[in-house]
CSV table of C-alpha atoms and ligand atoms in Angstrom, one decimal:
chain,number,residue,atom,x,y,z
A,1,MET,CA,0.0,0.0,0.0
A,2,SER,CA,1.5,3.3,-1.0
A,3,ALA,CA,1.9,5.7,1.9
A,4,GLN,CA,3.7,8.9,2.6
A,5,GLU,CA,5.3,10.4,5.6
A,6,TRP,CA,3.7,13.7,6.8
A,7,GLN,CA,5.5,16.2,8.8
A,8,PHE,CA,3.2,17.6,11.6
A,9,ASP,CA,5.0,20.8,12.7
A,10,GLY,CA,4.2,22.3,16.1
A,11,LEU,CA,3.0,25.8,15.5
A,12,VAL,CA,4.9,27.9,18.1
A,13,GLY,CA,2.4,29.4,20.6
A,14,PRO,CA,2.2,33.1,21.6
A,15,THR,CA,3.9,32.6,25.0
A,16,HIS,CA,7.2,31.2,23.8
A,17,ASN,CA,9.8,32.2,26.4
A,18,TYR,CA,13.2,31.3,27.8
A,19,ALA,CA,13.0,30.1,31.4
A,20,GLY,CA,15.8,27.5,31.6
A,21,LEU,CA,13.3,24.8,32.5
A,22,SER,CA,15.0,21.8,31.1
A,23,TYR,CA,17.9,20.6,33.3
A,24,GLY,CA,20.2,18.6,31.0
A,25,ASN,CA,19.3,20.6,27.9
A,26,VAL,CA,22.3,22.9,27.4
A,27,ALA,CA,20.6,25.4,25.2
A,28,SER,CA,17.6,25.8,27.5
A,29,GLN,CA,19.9,26.4,30.5
A,30,THR,CA,22.2,28.8,28.5
A,31,HIS,CA,19.4,31.1,27.4
A,32,ALA,CA,17.5,31.1,30.7
A,33,GLY,CA,16.0,34.6,31.3
A,34,ASN,CA,16.7,36.0,27.8
A,35,MET,CA,14.1,38.0,26.0
A,36,SER,CA,12.2,35.9,23.5
A,37,ASN,CA,10.4,36.9,20.3
A,38,PRO,CA,7.3,34.7,20.0
A,39,LYS,CA,6.4,36.4,16.7
A,40,ARG,CA,9.7,35.6,15.1
A,41,ALA,CA,9.7,32.1,16.5
A,42,ALA,CA,6.3,31.3,15.0
A,43,LEU,CA,7.2,32.9,11.6
A,44,GLN,CA,10.5,30.9,11.5
A,45,GLY,CA,8.5,27.7,12.1
A,46,LEU,CA,6.0,28.6,9.3
A,47,ASP,CA,8.9,29.3,7.0
A,48,LYS,CA,10.3,25.9,7.7
A,49,MET,CA,7.0,24.3,7.0
A,50,ARG,CA,6.7,26.2,3.7
A,51,PHE,CA,10.2,25.2,2.7
A,52,VAL,CA,9.6,21.5,3.5
A,53,ALA,CA,6.3,21.6,1.6
A,54,SER,CA,8.1,23.1,-1.4
A,55,LEU,CA,10.2,20.0,-1.6
A,56,GLY,CA,7.1,18.0,-2.3
A,57,VAL,CA,6.9,16.6,1.2
A,58,LYS,CA,3.5,16.3,2.9
A,59,GLN,CA,3.2,18.9,5.6
A,60,ALA,CA,0.6,19.7,8.3
A,61,VAL,CA,0.3,21.9,11.4
A,62,MET,CA,0.0,20.7,14.9
A,63,PRO,CA,-1.9,23.4,16.8
A,64,PRO,CA,-0.3,25.0,19.9
A,65,GLN,CA,-1.7,24.4,23.3
A,66,LYS,CA,-3.6,26.9,25.4
A,67,ARG,CA,-1.5,28.6,28.0
A,68,PRO,CA,-1.3,29.4,30.9
A,69,VAL,CA,-2.4,26.2,32.5
A,70,LEU,CA,-4.1,27.9,35.5
A,71,LYS,CA,-5.4,24.7,36.9
A,72,ALA,CA,-1.8,23.7,37.5
A,73,LEU,CA,-1.4,26.7,39.7
A,74,HIS,CA,-4.6,25.8,41.5
A,75,ALA,CA,-3.3,22.3,42.0
A,76,LEU,CA,-0.2,23.8,43.7
A,77,GLY,CA,-2.4,25.7,46.1
A,78,PHE,CA,-2.5,29.2,44.5
A,79,ARG,CA,-5.8,30.9,45.1
A,80,GLY,CA,-7.5,34.2,44.5
A,81,GLU,CA,-7.9,36.5,41.5
A,82,THR,CA,-5.9,35.4,38.5
A,83,ALA,CA,-3.7,38.5,38.7
A,84,LYS,CA,-2.8,37.6,42.3
A,85,MET,CA,-2.1,34.0,41.4
A,86,LEU,CA,0.3,35.1,38.7
A,87,GLU,CA,2.1,37.5,41.0
A,88,ASP,CA,2.3,34.9,43.8
A,89,ALA,CA,3.7,32.2,41.6
A,90,TYR,CA,6.2,34.6,40.1
A,91,ALA,CA,7.3,35.7,43.6
A,92,ILE,CA,8.0,32.2,44.6
A,93,SER,CA,10.0,31.6,41.4
A,94,PRO,CA,9.8,33.1,37.9
A,95,ASP,CA,10.4,29.6,36.5
A,96,LEU,CA,7.3,28.3,38.2
A,97,LEU,CA,5.1,30.8,36.4
A,98,ALA,CA,7.0,30.3,33.2
A,99,SER,CA,6.3,26.6,33.4
A,100,VAL,CA,2.5,27.0,33.2
A,101,TYR,CA,3.1,29.5,30.3
A,102,SER,CA,5.6,27.4,28.4
A,103,ALA,CA,5.1,27.0,24.6
A,104,SER,CA,7.0,23.7,24.8
A,105,PRO,CA,4.3,21.8,22.8
A,106,MET,CA,6.0,23.4,19.8
A,107,TRP,CA,8.4,20.4,19.9
A,108,ALA,CA,6.0,18.0,18.3
A,109,ALA,CA,8.6,15.2,18.2
A,110,ASN,CA,7.8,14.9,21.8
A,111,ALA,CA,4.0,14.8,21.4
A,112,ALA,CA,3.6,11.1,20.7
A,113,THR,CA,5.1,7.9,19.3
A,114,VAL,CA,3.5,6.9,16.0
A,115,ALA,CA,3.1,3.4,14.5
A,116,PRO,CA,1.9,3.4,10.8
A,117,GLY,CA,-0.9,1.1,9.8
A,118,ALA,CA,1.5,-1.2,7.8
A,119,ASP,CA,3.1,-2.2,11.2
A,120,THR,CA,0.1,-2.6,13.5
A,121,ALA,CA,-2.1,-5.8,13.9
A,122,ASP,CA,-5.3,-3.9,13.3
A,123,GLY,CA,-4.0,-1.9,10.4
A,124,ARG,CA,-4.8,1.4,12.1
A,125,VAL,CA,-2.3,4.2,12.8
A,126,HIS,CA,-1.6,4.1,16.5
A,127,LEU,CA,-0.5,7.2,18.4
A,128,VAL,CA,0.7,7.1,22.0
A,129,PRO,CA,0.9,10.6,23.5
A,130,ALA,CA,4.0,11.1,25.6
A,131,ASN,CA,3.6,11.6,29.3
A,132,LEU,CA,6.6,13.9,29.5
A,133,VAL,CA,6.9,13.4,33.3
A,134,SER,CA,10.6,14.3,33.4
A,135,THR,CA,10.0,18.1,33.6
A,136,PHE,CA,7.1,19.9,35.3
A,137,HIS,CA,6.4,22.3,32.4
A,138,ARG,CA,6.2,19.4,29.9
A,139,SER,CA,4.1,17.2,32.1
A,140,LEU,CA,1.4,19.7,31.5
A,141,GLU,CA,1.2,18.8,27.8
A,142,PRO,CA,-0.3,15.3,27.5
A,143,GLU,CA,-3.9,16.2,28.3
A,144,GLN,CA,-4.1,18.8,25.5
A,145,THR,CA,-1.9,16.8,23.2
A,146,THR,CA,-4.3,13.8,23.5
A,147,ARG,CA,-7.3,16.2,22.9
A,148,ILE,CA,-5.6,17.8,19.8
A,149,LEU,CA,-4.6,14.4,18.3
A,150,ARG,CA,-8.2,13.1,18.8
A,151,HIS,CA,-9.5,16.1,17.0
A,152,ILE,CA,-7.1,15.6,14.0
A,153,PHE,CA,-7.2,11.8,14.0
A,154,ALA,CA,-10.8,11.4,15.1
A,155,ASP,CA,-11.9,8.6,12.7
A,156,GLU,CA,-11.5,5.4,14.7
A,157,ALA,CA,-11.8,3.3,11.6
A,158,HIS,CA,-8.3,4.5,10.7
A,159,PHE,CA,-6.7,5.9,13.9
A,160,CYS,CA,-6.3,4.9,17.5
A,161,VAL,CA,-5.1,7.7,19.8
A,162,HIS,CA,-4.2,6.1,23.1
A,163,ASP,CA,-4.0,7.7,26.5
A,164,ALA,CA,-0.5,8.6,27.6
A,165,LEU,CA,1.3,6.0,29.7
A,166,PRO,CA,0.8,6.3,33.5
A,167,ALA,CA,2.5,9.5,34.7
A,168,THR,CA,5.4,8.1,36.7
A,169,VAL,CA,9.1,7.7,36.2
A,170,ARG,CA,8.8,4.0,35.7
A,171,PHE,CA,7.1,4.7,32.4
A,172,SER,CA,8.7,8.1,31.6
A,173,ASP,CA,8.2,8.7,27.9
A,174,GLU,CA,9.3,11.6,25.6
A,175,GLY,CA,7.6,10.3,22.4
A,176,ALA,CA,9.1,10.1,18.9
A,177,ALA,CA,12.3,11.9,19.8
A,178,ASN,CA,13.5,8.5,21.2
A,179,HIS,CA,12.1,6.4,18.3
A,180,MET,CA,13.3,5.6,14.8
A,181,ARG,CA,11.6,3.5,12.1
A,182,VAL,CA,13.5,1.6,9.5
A,183,CYS,CA,11.6,0.5,6.3
A,184,SER,CA,12.2,0.0,2.6
A,185,ASP,CA,9.3,2.4,1.9
A,186,HIS,CA,7.1,4.3,4.3
A,187,GLY,CA,4.1,2.1,3.3
A,188,ARG,CA,5.8,-1.2,4.0
A,189,LYS,CA,6.3,-2.9,7.4
A,190,GLY,CA,9.1,-1.3,9.3
A,191,LEU,CA,11.4,-2.0,12.2
A,192,HIS,CA,10.7,0.2,15.3
A,193,VAL,CA,13.8,1.2,17.1
A,194,TYR,CA,13.3,2.6,20.6
A,195,LEU,CA,16.1,4.3,22.6
A,196,TYR,CA,16.0,4.5,26.4
A,197,GLY,CA,18.2,6.1,29.0
A,198,CYS,CA,17.2,4.2,32.1
A,199,GLY,CA,15.2,1.1,33.1
A,200,PRO,CA,15.5,-2.4,34.4
A,201,ASN,CA,18.2,-3.5,31.8
A,202,ALA,CA,20.2,-0.3,31.8
A,203,ALA,CA,23.8,-1.3,32.3
A,204,ARG,CA,24.7,2.2,33.5
A,205,VAL,CA,22.7,5.3,33.9
A,206,PRO,CA,23.7,9.0,33.5
A,207,GLN,CA,25.3,10.6,36.6
A,208,ARG,CA,24.7,14.2,35.9
A,209,PHE,CA,21.6,14.8,33.9
A,210,PRO,CA,18.3,12.9,34.0
A,211,ALA,CA,17.5,10.1,31.6
A,212,ARG,CA,14.1,11.0,30.2
A,213,GLN,CA,13.1,7.7,28.5
A,214,ASN,CA,12.5,4.6,30.5
A,215,GLU,CA,13.0,1.2,28.8
A,216,GLU,CA,9.6,0.0,30.3
A,217,ALA,CA,7.8,2.8,28.4
A,218,CYS,CA,9.3,1.6,25.1
A,219,TYR,CA,7.8,-1.9,25.6
A,220,ALA,CA,4.4,-0.5,26.7
A,221,ILE,CA,4.3,1.7,23.5
A,222,ALA,CA,5.1,-1.3,21.3
A,223,ARG,CA,2.4,-3.4,23.0
A,224,LEU,CA,-0.2,-0.6,22.8
A,225,SER,CA,0.6,-0.1,19.1
A,226,GLN,CA,0.0,-3.8,18.4
A,227,LEU,CA,3.5,-4.2,16.8
A,228,ASP,CA,5.1,-7.5,15.9
A,229,SER,CA,7.8,-8.0,18.5
A,230,ASP,CA,10.2,-9.3,15.8
A,231,PHE,CA,10.0,-5.8,14.3
A,232,CYS,CA,11.0,-4.0,17.5
A,233,ALA,CA,14.5,-3.3,18.8
A,234,VAL,CA,14.9,-1.6,22.2
A,235,LEU,CA,18.4,-0.2,22.7
A,236,GLN,CA,20.1,1.9,25.4
A,237,GLN,CA,21.5,5.4,24.7
A,238,ASP,CA,25.1,6.0,25.9
A,239,PRO,CA,24.7,7.5,29.4
A,240,ASP,CA,27.8,9.6,29.0
A,241,VAL,CA,26.3,11.5,26.0
A,242,ILE,CA,23.1,12.1,28.1
A,243,ASP,CA,25.5,13.7,30.6
A,244,ALA,CA,27.0,15.7,27.8
A,245,GLY,CA,23.6,17.2,26.8
A,246,VAL,CA,22.0,14.5,24.6
A,247,PHE,CA,18.7,14.5,26.4
A,248,HIS,CA,16.9,12.8,23.4
A,249,ASN,CA,18.1,10.4,20.8
A,250,ASP,CA,17.3,12.8,18.0
A,251,VAL,CA,20.2,14.9,19.2
A,252,ILE,CA,22.6,12.1,18.3
A,253,ALA,CA,21.0,10.1,15.5
A,254,MET,CA,18.6,10.5,12.5
A,255,ASN,CA,17.0,8.1,10.2
A,256,ASN,CA,14.7,7.7,7.2
A,257,GLU,CA,13.6,4.6,5.4
A,258,GLU,CA,16.7,2.2,5.3
A,259,LEU,CA,19.2,4.9,6.2
A,260,MET,CA,20.4,5.6,9.7
A,261,ILE,CA,23.0,8.2,10.4
A,262,ALA,CA,24.3,8.1,14.0
A,263,HIS,CA,27.2,9.3,16.0
A,264,GLU,CA,29.9,7.0,17.1
A,265,HIS,CA,28.7,7.5,20.7
A,266,CYS,CA,25.0,7.1,20.2
A,267,PHE,CA,24.6,3.7,21.9
A,268,ALA,CA,25.6,2.4,25.4
A,269,ASP,CA,27.0,-0.7,23.8
A,270,PRO,CA,27.7,0.1,20.1
A,271,ALA,CA,28.7,-3.4,19.1
A,272,VAL,CA,25.6,-5.0,20.6
A,273,ALA,CA,23.3,-2.3,19.3
A,274,LYS,CA,24.7,-2.4,15.7
A,275,ALA,CA,24.5,-6.2,15.7
A,276,SER,CA,20.9,-6.1,16.9
A,277,LEU,CA,20.0,-3.6,14.2
A,278,LYS,CA,21.6,-5.7,11.5
A,279,GLN,CA,20.0,-8.8,12.8
A,280,HIS,CA,16.6,-7.2,12.9
A,281,TYR,CA,17.0,-5.4,9.6
A,282,PRO,CA,19.8,-6.8,7.4
A,283,ALA,CA,19.3,-4.2,4.6
A,284,LEU,CA,19.9,-1.3,7.0
A,285,SER,CA,22.3,1.3,5.6
A,286,TYR,CA,24.2,2.5,8.7
A,287,VAL,CA,26.4,5.6,8.5
A,288,GLU,CA,28.5,6.5,11.5
A,289,ILE,CA,29.7,10.0,12.2
A,290,PRO,CA,33.0,9.6,14.1
A,291,GLN,CA,33.9,11.6,17.2
A,292,ALA,CA,37.0,12.7,15.2
A,293,GLY,CA,34.7,14.2,12.5
A,294,LEU,CA,32.2,15.8,14.9
A,295,SER,CA,32.6,15.7,18.6
A,296,VAL,CA,29.5,15.0,20.9
A,297,GLU,CA,29.9,18.5,22.2
A,298,ASP,CA,29.7,20.0,18.7
A,299,ALA,CA,26.8,17.7,17.8
A,300,VAL,CA,25.0,19.2,20.8
A,301,ARG,CA,26.1,22.7,20.0
A,302,THR,CA,25.0,22.6,16.3
A,303,TYR,CA,22.2,20.1,16.6
A,304,PHE,CA,23.6,18.3,13.5
A,305,PHE,CA,21.5,15.2,14.1
A,306,ASN,CA,18.3,17.2,14.8
A,307,SER,CA,17.9,17.5,11.1
A,308,GLN,CA,15.0,16.3,9.1
A,309,LEU,CA,16.0,13.4,6.8
A,310,LEU,CA,13.2,13.5,4.2
A,311,SER,CA,12.0,11.3,1.3
A,312,LEU,CA,11.6,13.3,-1.9
A,313,PRO,CA,9.1,12.5,-4.6
A,314,ASN,CA,12.0,11.6,-7.0
A,315,GLY,CA,13.1,8.8,-4.7
A,316,GLN,CA,16.1,10.7,-3.3
A,317,MET,CA,16.4,12.2,0.2
A,318,ALA,CA,17.1,15.7,1.5
A,319,ILE,CA,18.4,17.0,4.8
A,320,VAL,CA,16.8,20.0,6.4
A,321,ALA,CA,19.4,21.1,9.0
A,322,PRO,CA,19.8,24.0,11.5
A,323,ILE,CA,21.6,27.0,10.1
A,324,GLU,CA,24.0,26.5,13.0
A,325,CYS,CA,25.5,23.5,11.1
A,326,GLU,CA,26.3,25.7,8.1
A,327,GLU,CA,28.1,28.1,10.4
A,328,HIS,CA,30.2,25.4,12.0
A,329,ASP,CA,33.1,24.0,10.0
A,330,ALA,CA,33.1,20.4,11.2
A,331,ALA,CA,29.3,20.1,11.0
A,332,ARG,CA,29.2,21.6,7.5
A,333,THR,CA,32.0,19.3,6.4
A,334,GLN,CA,30.1,16.3,7.7
A,335,MET,CA,26.9,17.4,6.0
A,336,GLU,CA,28.7,17.9,2.7
A,337,ARG,CA,30.3,14.4,3.1
A,338,LEU,CA,26.8,12.9,3.4
A,339,VAL,CA,25.6,14.6,0.2
A,340,ALA,CA,28.8,13.4,-1.6
A,341,THR,CA,28.6,9.8,-0.5
A,342,GLU,CA,27.3,7.9,-3.5
A,343,THR,CA,26.1,4.9,-1.6
A,344,ILE,CA,23.4,6.9,0.2
A,345,ALA,CA,20.5,8.8,-1.5
A,346,VAL,CA,21.0,12.2,0.2
A,347,GLU,CA,21.0,14.7,-2.7
A,348,ALA,CA,21.0,18.0,-0.8
A,349,VAL,CA,21.3,19.7,2.5
A,350,HIS,CA,19.2,22.8,3.2
A,351,TYR,CA,19.9,25.0,6.2
A,352,MET,CA,17.0,26.7,8.0
A,353,ASP,CA,17.0,29.4,10.6
A,354,VAL,CA,14.9,28.3,13.6
A,355,ARG,CA,17.1,30.0,16.1
A,356,GLU,CA,14.2,31.0,18.5
A,357,SER,CA,13.5,27.3,19.0
A,358,MET,CA,17.1,26.3,18.9
A,359,HIS,CA,17.8,28.6,21.9
A,360,ASN,CA,15.5,26.4,23.9
A,361,GLY,CA,17.1,23.2,22.6
A,362,GLY,CA,14.7,22.4,19.7
A,363,GLY,CA,16.0,22.0,16.2
A,364,PRO,CA,14.1,21.3,12.9
A,365,ALA,CA,13.5,17.7,13.8
A,366,CYS,CA,12.2,18.5,17.3
A,367,LEU,CA,9.6,20.7,15.7
A,368,ARG,CA,7.9,18.0,13.8
A,369,LEU,CA,6.1,14.7,14.4
A,370,ARG,CA,6.3,12.2,11.6
A,371,VAL,CA,3.0,10.5,10.7
A,372,VAL,CA,2.9,7.9,7.9
A,373,LEU,CA,-0.5,7.9,6.2
A,374,ASP,CA,-1.8,6.1,3.2
A,375,GLU,CA,-4.3,7.8,0.9
A,376,ALA,CA,-7.4,6.7,2.8
A,377,GLN,CA,-5.9,7.7,6.1
A,378,ALA,CA,-4.8,11.1,4.7
A,379,ASP,CA,-8.4,11.6,3.5
A,380,ALA,CA,-9.7,10.6,6.9
A,381,MET,CA,-7.7,13.0,9.0
A,382,HIS,CA,-8.9,16.5,9.7
A,383,GLY,CA,-8.1,18.4,6.5
A,384,GLY,CA,-8.0,21.8,8.1
A,385,VAL,CA,-4.4,21.3,9.4
A,386,THR,CA,-3.0,20.4,5.9
A,387,PHE,CA,-0.4,23.0,5.1
A,388,ASP,CA,-0.5,24.8,1.8
A,389,ASP,CA,0.2,28.3,0.5
A,390,GLY,CA,-3.2,29.5,1.6
A,391,LEU,CA,-2.8,28.2,5.2
A,392,TYR,CA,0.7,29.7,5.3
A,393,GLU,CA,-0.7,33.1,4.4
A,394,ARG,CA,-3.5,32.9,6.9
A,395,LEU,CA,-1.3,31.7,9.7
A,396,SER,CA,1.4,34.3,9.0
A,397,ALA,CA,-1.3,37.0,9.2
A,398,TRP,CA,-2.7,35.5,12.4
A,399,VAL,CA,0.8,35.5,14.0
A,400,ASN,CA,1.4,39.1,12.9
A,401,ALA,CA,-1.9,40.2,14.4
A,402,HIS,CA,-1.8,38.3,17.7
A,403,TYR,CA,1.8,37.7,18.8
A,404,ARG,CA,4.2,39.9,20.7
A,405,ASP,CA,7.7,40.4,19.5
A,406,ARG,CA,9.2,40.7,23.0
A,407,LEU,CA,8.5,38.6,26.0
A,408,ALA,CA,10.5,38.6,29.2
A,409,LEU,CA,9.7,36.4,32.2
A,410,GLY,CA,8.3,39.4,34.1
A,411,ASP,CA,5.7,40.0,31.3
A,412,LEU,CA,4.1,36.7,32.2
A,413,ARG,CA,2.6,38.4,35.3
A,414,ASP,CA,0.5,40.6,33.0
A,415,PRO,CA,-3.1,39.4,33.0
A,416,ALA,CA,-3.6,41.1,29.7
A,417,LEU,CA,-1.4,38.4,28.1
A,418,ILE,CA,-4.1,35.8,29.0
A,419,ASP,CA,-6.7,37.8,27.1
A,420,GLU,CA,-4.4,38.1,24.1
A,421,VAL,CA,-3.8,34.4,24.1
A,422,ASP,CA,-7.5,33.6,24.4
A,423,ALA,CA,-8.3,35.9,21.4
A,424,ALA,CA,-5.5,34.3,19.4
A,425,MET,CA,-6.7,30.8,20.1
A,426,ALA,CA,-10.3,31.6,19.3
A,427,ALA,CA,-9.1,33.0,15.9
A,428,LEU,CA,-6.9,29.9,15.3
A,429,GLU,CA,-9.9,27.5,15.9
A,430,GLU,CA,-11.6,29.2,13.0
A,431,ILE,CA,-8.5,29.1,10.7
A,432,LEU,CA,-7.9,25.4,11.3
A,433,GLY,CA,-11.6,24.5,11.3
A,434,LEU,CA,-11.3,23.0,14.8
A,435,SER,CA,-14.1,24.7,16.5
A,436,GLY,CA,-14.2,23.9,20.3
A,437,LEU,CA,-10.6,22.7,20.3
A,438,TYR,CA,-9.7,25.0,23.2
A,439,THR,CA,-13.0,25.4,24.9
A,440,ALA,CA,-12.4,22.8,27.6
A,441,ALA,CA,-8.6,23.4,27.8
B,1,SUG,O1,12.1,19.2,26.3
B,1,SUG,N1,13.1,22.5,25.7
B,1,SUG,C1,12.6,21.2,25.2
B,1,SUG,C2,13.3,20.9,23.9
B,1,SUG,C3,12.7,19.7,23.2
B,1,SUG,C4,13.5,19.2,22.1
B,1,SUG,N2,12.9,18.1,21.5
B,1,SUG,C5,13.6,17.1,20.8
B,1,SUG,N3,14.9,16.9,21.0
B,1,SUG,N4,12.9,16.3,20.1
B,1,SUG,C6,12.9,20.1,26.2
B,1,SUG,O2,14.0,20.2,26.9
B,1,SUG,C7,13.0,24.4,27.2
B,1,SUG,C8,11.9,25.4,27.8
B,1,SUG,C9,12.5,26.5,28.6
B,1,SUG,O3,13.6,26.3,29.1
B,1,SUG,O4,11.9,27.6,28.7
B,1,SUG,C10,12.4,23.1,26.7
B,1,SUG,O5,11.4,22.6,27.2
């Protein structure tokens, strides 16, 4: 059955800010307290979507979530008028208020783990929303993520949107950022590769930064998605690279179809991991980037591996990489090497400026969730999120009308911001044809 991979990009929400909320994410910590520009962030994201769509790749929009999550402040005992709650939370700690305002759902790679219909026992597309329990601000996402996914993929004849895994560290899950799928063609049965940082079989665990994906979550996702266990490989990330800032696998490896490009220090036990991959999928084309060619530190700095490796209509592939890779000699050299390697089908690398997101540790690949859909499934999803020139124009105008171009942490105390966000979300429901999406949020 012919199928194509869609890129569902998280539309950056109007409260994008830099609060240093993600311990172990070097960029987030480095930019803590900086002035953000939500308008520029959203426009950069829209430009990336437009560029990817121009390559002939299927593109869609993942709506932002409504912020602030005031009920999280209620749950923490804040009471009184909204303005007072905002002041009280900020007085305890600006990052507490920033957490309920975070636009972190923009990183759609963390929204869910997706299994295409070609791989699942019932032939439906299965989506397991990530519980994101490792950080407070991201733990606020799964409720609205599930709701949004159920609006887009509402047709139960074609889709199954599960509940997130139980919200506890034993099943800590960060979604597709720790998942790769190897296949000869997107429409054919593929091998699911899950990467974890901790769990019952972890030989060693990181000592400095948290491991965000638990091995037990990987098995639960595979079970829920009704996958054939012979088509699943569950592997451990190198704990030392997590300690160096590789908080997700998509900061150290990328893959598309039968091609996997990974850093020498991607896996905890590289020999075992590579043997397992070859045994599960003999035709895998595995390209290793050596430490001598690009250090782990530079991979984290440039987000080399957080590039989108995309199938093009002509059967070739393209890489959409962060502009930081073009500006860095070793990263650019490695990119050029990939394009020049004749045994792999990468015909070009394109550099994109998504710096507003990058400064919080999110590159081009973080910003999108991959969803493989055959024609019937594509027809069955909510069409209002399909990206085209018209939607680009409408969303750009919407961003320009509703977003601020400066947002400091202190601005989050301003109750007027809530009204601005409410007005923006009401207008967005109309644009995307998702009436009622935010009503209960
Ligand atoms: O979870 N940053 C996100 C970045 C997610 C990147 N996603 C992938 N690698 N797929 C995170 O650490 C920072 C928010 C702040 O500090 O304000 C943040 O949540």
